[in-house]
PDB file of C-alpha atoms in Angstrom:
ATOM      1  CA  GLN A   2     -10.713 108.752 -32.889  1.00 79.00           C
ATOM      2  CA  VAL A   3     -14.209 107.357 -32.564  1.00 81.00           C
ATOM      3  CA  GLN A   4     -14.638 103.869 -33.956  1.00 86.00           C
ATOM      4  CA  VAL A   5     -17.640 101.587 -33.812  1.00 91.00           C
ATOM      5  CA  VAL A   6     -17.083  98.302 -35.607  1.00 95.00           C
ATOM      6  CA  GLU A   7     -19.663  95.580 -36.133  1.00 97.00           C
ATOM      7  CA  SER A   8     -18.707  92.018 -37.042  1.00 98.00           C
ATOM      8  CA  GLY A   9     -20.093  88.506 -37.143  1.00 98.00           C
ATOM      9  CA  GLY A  10     -22.470  88.775 -40.051  1.00 98.00           C
ATOM     10  CA  GLY A  11     -22.618  86.250 -42.868  1.00 98.00           C
ATOM     11  CA  LEU A  12     -24.722  83.909 -44.944  1.00 98.00           C
ATOM     12  CA  VAL A  13     -26.797  81.364 -43.050  1.00 98.00           C
ATOM     13  CA  GLN A  14     -29.693  79.079 -43.836  1.00 98.00           C
ATOM     14  CA  ALA A  15     -33.099  79.654 -42.343  1.00 98.00           C
ATOM     15  CA  GLY A  16     -33.208  78.262 -38.836  1.00 98.00           C
ATOM     16  CA  GLY A  17     -29.532  78.916 -38.304  1.00 98.00           C
ATOM     17  CA  SER A  18     -27.754  81.164 -35.818  1.00 98.00           C
ATOM     18  CA  LEU A  19     -25.278  84.015 -35.829  1.00 98.00           C
ATOM     19  CA  ARG A  20     -23.661  86.128 -33.137  1.00 98.00           C
ATOM     20  CA  LEU A  21     -22.951  89.746 -33.938  1.00 98.00           C
ATOM     21  CA  SER A  22     -20.403  91.825 -32.064  1.00 98.00           C
ATOM     22  CA  CYS A  23     -19.915  95.570 -31.874  1.00 97.00           C
ATOM     23  CA  THR A  24     -16.751  97.045 -30.429  1.00 96.00           C
ATOM     24  CA  ALA A  25     -16.467 100.741 -29.593  1.00 92.00           C
ATOM     25  CA  SER A  26     -13.311 102.776 -29.085  1.00 89.00           C
ATOM     26  CA  GLY A  27     -12.633 106.458 -28.633  1.00 87.00           C
ATOM     27  CA  LEU A  28     -15.992 107.061 -26.973  1.00 86.00           C
ATOM     28  CA  SER A  29     -17.664 106.336 -23.670  1.00 86.00           C
ATOM     29  CA  PHE A  30     -19.430 102.979 -23.643  1.00 87.00           C
ATOM     30  CA  ASP A  31     -20.565 102.233 -20.116  1.00 88.00           C
ATOM     31  CA  GLY A  32     -23.141 104.714 -18.899  1.00 91.00           C
ATOM     32  CA  TYR A  33     -24.964 104.610 -22.242  1.00 94.00           C
ATOM     33  CA  ALA A  34     -27.762 102.435 -23.546  1.00 96.00           C
ATOM     34  CA  MET A  35     -26.729 100.630 -26.743  1.00 96.00           C
ATOM     35  CA  GLY A  36     -28.884  99.449 -29.590  1.00 96.00           C
ATOM     36  CA  TRP A  37     -28.915  97.148 -32.591  1.00 98.00           C
ATOM     37  CA  PHE A  38     -30.660  98.244 -35.760  1.00 98.00           C
ATOM     38  CA  ARG A  39     -31.077  96.806 -39.228  1.00 98.00           C
ATOM     39  CA  GLN A  40     -31.844  98.045 -42.691  1.00 98.00           C
ATOM     40  CA  ALA A  41     -32.956  95.938 -45.601  1.00 96.00           C
ATOM     41  CA  PRO A  42     -32.669  97.184 -49.198  1.00 92.00           C
ATOM     42  CA  GLY A  43     -35.423  99.659 -49.991  1.00 95.00           C
ATOM     43  CA  LYS A  44     -36.587  99.834 -46.391  1.00 97.00           C
ATOM     44  CA  GLU A  45     -36.069 102.247 -43.544  1.00 97.00           C
ATOM     45  CA  ARG A  46     -33.668 101.495 -40.729  1.00 97.00           C
ATOM     46  CA  GLU A  47     -35.518  99.817 -37.869  1.00 97.00           C
ATOM     47  CA  GLY A  48     -34.763  99.143 -34.252  1.00 97.00           C
ATOM     48  CA  VAL A  49     -34.050  95.524 -33.330  1.00 98.00           C
ATOM     49  CA  SER A  50     -32.975  95.615 -29.702  1.00 98.00           C
ATOM     50  CA  CYS A  51     -31.666  97.866 -26.959  1.00 97.00           C
ATOM     51  CA  ILE A  52     -29.854  97.274 -23.668  1.00 97.00           C
ATOM     52  CA  SER A  53     -29.433  99.606 -20.729  1.00 96.00           C
ATOM     53  CA  TYR A  54     -26.024 100.851 -19.600  1.00 96.00           C
ATOM     54  CA  ASN A  55     -25.733  98.101 -16.976  1.00 96.00           C
ATOM     55  CA  GLY A  56     -27.419  95.289 -18.898  1.00 96.00           C
ATOM     56  CA  ALA A  57     -30.288  95.146 -16.436  1.00 95.00           C
ATOM     57  CA  SER A  58     -32.959  96.147 -18.948  1.00 95.00           C
ATOM     58  CA  THR A  59     -33.458  94.987 -22.532  1.00 96.00           C
ATOM     59  CA  GLU A  60     -35.946  95.772 -25.276  1.00 95.00           C
ATOM     60  CA  TYR A  61     -36.753  93.839 -28.436  1.00 96.00           C
ATOM     61  CA  ALA A  62     -38.788  94.462 -31.539  1.00 96.00           C
ATOM     62  CA  ASP A  63     -41.755  92.110 -31.695  1.00 96.00           C
ATOM     63  CA  SER A  64     -40.370  90.511 -34.853  1.00 96.00           C
ATOM     64  CA  VAL A  65     -37.267  89.211 -33.042  1.00 97.00           C
ATOM     65  CA  LYS A  66     -38.554  88.636 -29.530  1.00 97.00           C
ATOM     66  CA  GLY A  67     -37.745  85.137 -28.330  1.00 97.00           C
ATOM     67  CA  ARG A  68     -35.150  84.606 -31.062  1.00 98.00           C
ATOM     68  CA  PHE A  69     -32.567  87.344 -30.457  1.00 98.00           C
ATOM     69  CA  THR A  70     -30.659  88.119 -27.265  1.00 98.00           C
ATOM     70  CA  ILE A  71     -28.738  91.329 -26.666  1.00 98.00           C
ATOM     71  CA  SER A  72     -25.898  91.547 -24.165  1.00 98.00           C
ATOM     72  CA  ARG A  73     -22.891  93.694 -23.392  1.00 98.00           C
ATOM     73  CA  ASP A  74     -19.473  93.495 -21.763  1.00 97.00           C
ATOM     74  CA  ASN A  75     -18.579  96.948 -20.484  1.00 96.00           C
ATOM     75  CA  ALA A  76     -15.056  95.852 -19.568  1.00 95.00           C
ATOM     76  CA  LYS A  77     -14.466  95.109 -23.264  1.00 95.00           C
ATOM     77  CA  ASN A  78     -16.557  97.967 -24.666  1.00 95.00           C
ATOM     78  CA  THR A  79     -18.419  95.341 -26.666  1.00 96.00           C
ATOM     79  CA  LEU A  80     -22.064  94.788 -27.507  1.00 97.00           C
ATOM     80  CA  TYR A  81     -23.446  91.456 -28.728  1.00 98.00           C
ATOM     81  CA  LEU A  82     -26.522  90.188 -30.507  1.00 98.00           C
ATOM     82  CA  GLN A  83     -27.139  86.444 -30.445  1.00 98.00           C
ATOM     83  CA  MET A  84     -29.553  85.539 -33.222  1.00 98.00           C
ATOM     84  CA  LYS A  85     -31.250  82.147 -33.380  1.00 98.00           C
ATOM     85  CA  ASN A  86     -33.887  80.601 -35.621  1.00 98.00           C
ATOM     86  CA  LEU A  87     -33.063  83.108 -38.307  1.00 98.00           C
ATOM     87  CA  LYS A  88     -35.609  83.797 -41.029  1.00 98.00           C
ATOM     88  CA  PRO A  89     -35.217  85.199 -44.551  1.00 97.00           C
ATOM     89  CA  ASP A  90     -36.972  88.366 -43.318  1.00 96.00           C
ATOM     90  CA  ASP A  91     -34.005  88.939 -40.991  1.00 98.00           C
ATOM     91  CA  THR A  92     -31.799  89.603 -44.019  1.00 98.00           C
ATOM     92  CA  ALA A  93     -30.395  93.123 -43.653  1.00 98.00           C
ATOM     93  CA  MET A  94     -27.373  95.215 -42.795  1.00 98.00           C
ATOM     94  CA  TYR A  95     -27.075  95.285 -39.017  1.00 98.00           C
ATOM     95  CA  TYR A  96     -25.765  98.311 -37.156  1.00 98.00           C
ATOM     96  CA  CYS A  97     -25.019  99.138 -33.554  1.00 96.00           C
ATOM     97  CA  ALA A  98     -25.259 102.600 -32.073  1.00 95.00           C
ATOM     98  CA  ARG A  99     -25.053 104.481 -28.787  1.00 94.00           C
ATOM     99  CA  GLU A 100     -27.923 106.492 -27.340  1.00 93.00           C
ATOM    100  CA  ARG A 101     -27.609 110.257 -27.763  1.00 91.00           C
ATOM    101  CA  MET A 102     -28.849 111.538 -24.416  1.00 87.00           C
ATOM    102  CA  PRO A 103     -28.046 109.374 -21.387  1.00 82.00           C
ATOM    103  CA  GLY A 104     -28.678 112.370 -19.173  1.00 80.00           C
ATOM    104  CA  ALA A 105     -32.348 112.193 -20.100  1.00 83.00           C
ATOM    105  CA  THR A 106     -32.716 108.419 -19.860  1.00 85.00           C
ATOM    106  CA  GLY A 107     -30.327 107.564 -17.067  1.00 86.00           C
ATOM    107  CA  GLY A 108     -28.649 105.130 -19.449  1.00 90.00           C
ATOM    108  CA  TYR A 109     -31.840 103.172 -20.086  1.00 92.00           C
ATOM    109  CA  CYS A 110     -33.374 102.519 -23.471  1.00 94.00           C
ATOM    110  CA  PRO A 111     -35.084 105.707 -24.625  1.00 91.00           C
ATOM    111  CA  SER A 112     -37.923 104.058 -26.532  1.00 88.00           C
ATOM    112  CA  HIS A 113     -39.554 100.755 -27.373  1.00 87.00           C
ATOM    113  CA  PRO A 114     -38.764  99.566 -29.916  1.00 88.00           C
ATOM    114  CA  PRO A 115     -35.558 101.611 -30.199  1.00 94.00           C
ATOM    115  CA  ARG A 116     -35.760 104.487 -32.663  1.00 95.00           C
ATOM    116  CA  PRO A 117     -32.759 105.325 -34.842  1.00 96.00           C
ATOM    117  CA  ALA A 118     -33.235 109.061 -34.149  1.00 95.00           C
ATOM    118  CA  ASP A 119     -32.429 108.485 -30.470  1.00 95.00           C
ATOM    119  CA  PHE A 120     -29.031 106.957 -31.276  1.00 95.00           C
ATOM    120  CA  GLY A 121     -25.750 108.124 -32.771  1.00 91.00           C
ATOM    121  CA  SER A 122     -22.126 107.047 -33.270  1.00 91.00           C
ATOM    122  CA  TRP A 123     -23.076 104.482 -35.892  1.00 92.00           C
ATOM    123  CA  GLY A 124     -20.797 101.793 -37.184  1.00 89.00           C
ATOM    124  CA  GLN A 125     -20.484 100.701 -40.829  1.00 94.00           C
ATOM    125  CA  GLY A 126     -22.660  97.654 -40.307  1.00 97.00           C
ATOM    126  CA  THR A 127     -22.345  93.931 -40.875  1.00 98.00           C
ATOM    127  CA  GLN A 128     -24.404  92.081 -43.475  1.00 98.00           C
ATOM    128  CA  VAL A 129     -26.679  89.228 -42.443  1.00 98.00           C
ATOM    129  CA  THR A 130     -28.181  87.134 -45.222  1.00 98.00           C
ATOM    130  CA  VAL A 131     -30.606  84.310 -44.477  1.00 98.00           C
ATOM    131  CA  SER A 132     -31.396  81.910 -47.277  1.00 97.00           C
ATOM    132  CA  SER A 133     -34.629  79.950 -47.435  1.00 93.00           C
TER     133      SER A 133
END
């Protein structure tokens, strides 16, 4: 049974920090690029960050560059997103997902910034709310 579960979201004041986690089971984790995405009410889902299968390469949306850090622990099948200096505009549901076609990318991020269409095996998301 495939399960992708995000956690770590919550309510935080502007300038605060949160660390999101995403744990995958029932599917291959290492060998695939992984991505974080977010969707605010009334807006399309957007790519936040991506990390290659081995953690050697990372990509960030311009809006989060310098504030967010993506990482992964392949031994634990877990993806992380450390978020610092949070802003009200960061308020959204955050999702993690696995790239669809590692054979084409070699396990590296397929696009910059990551595009939702290139990823699958989505979790249910974790809500991040930043108050001003």
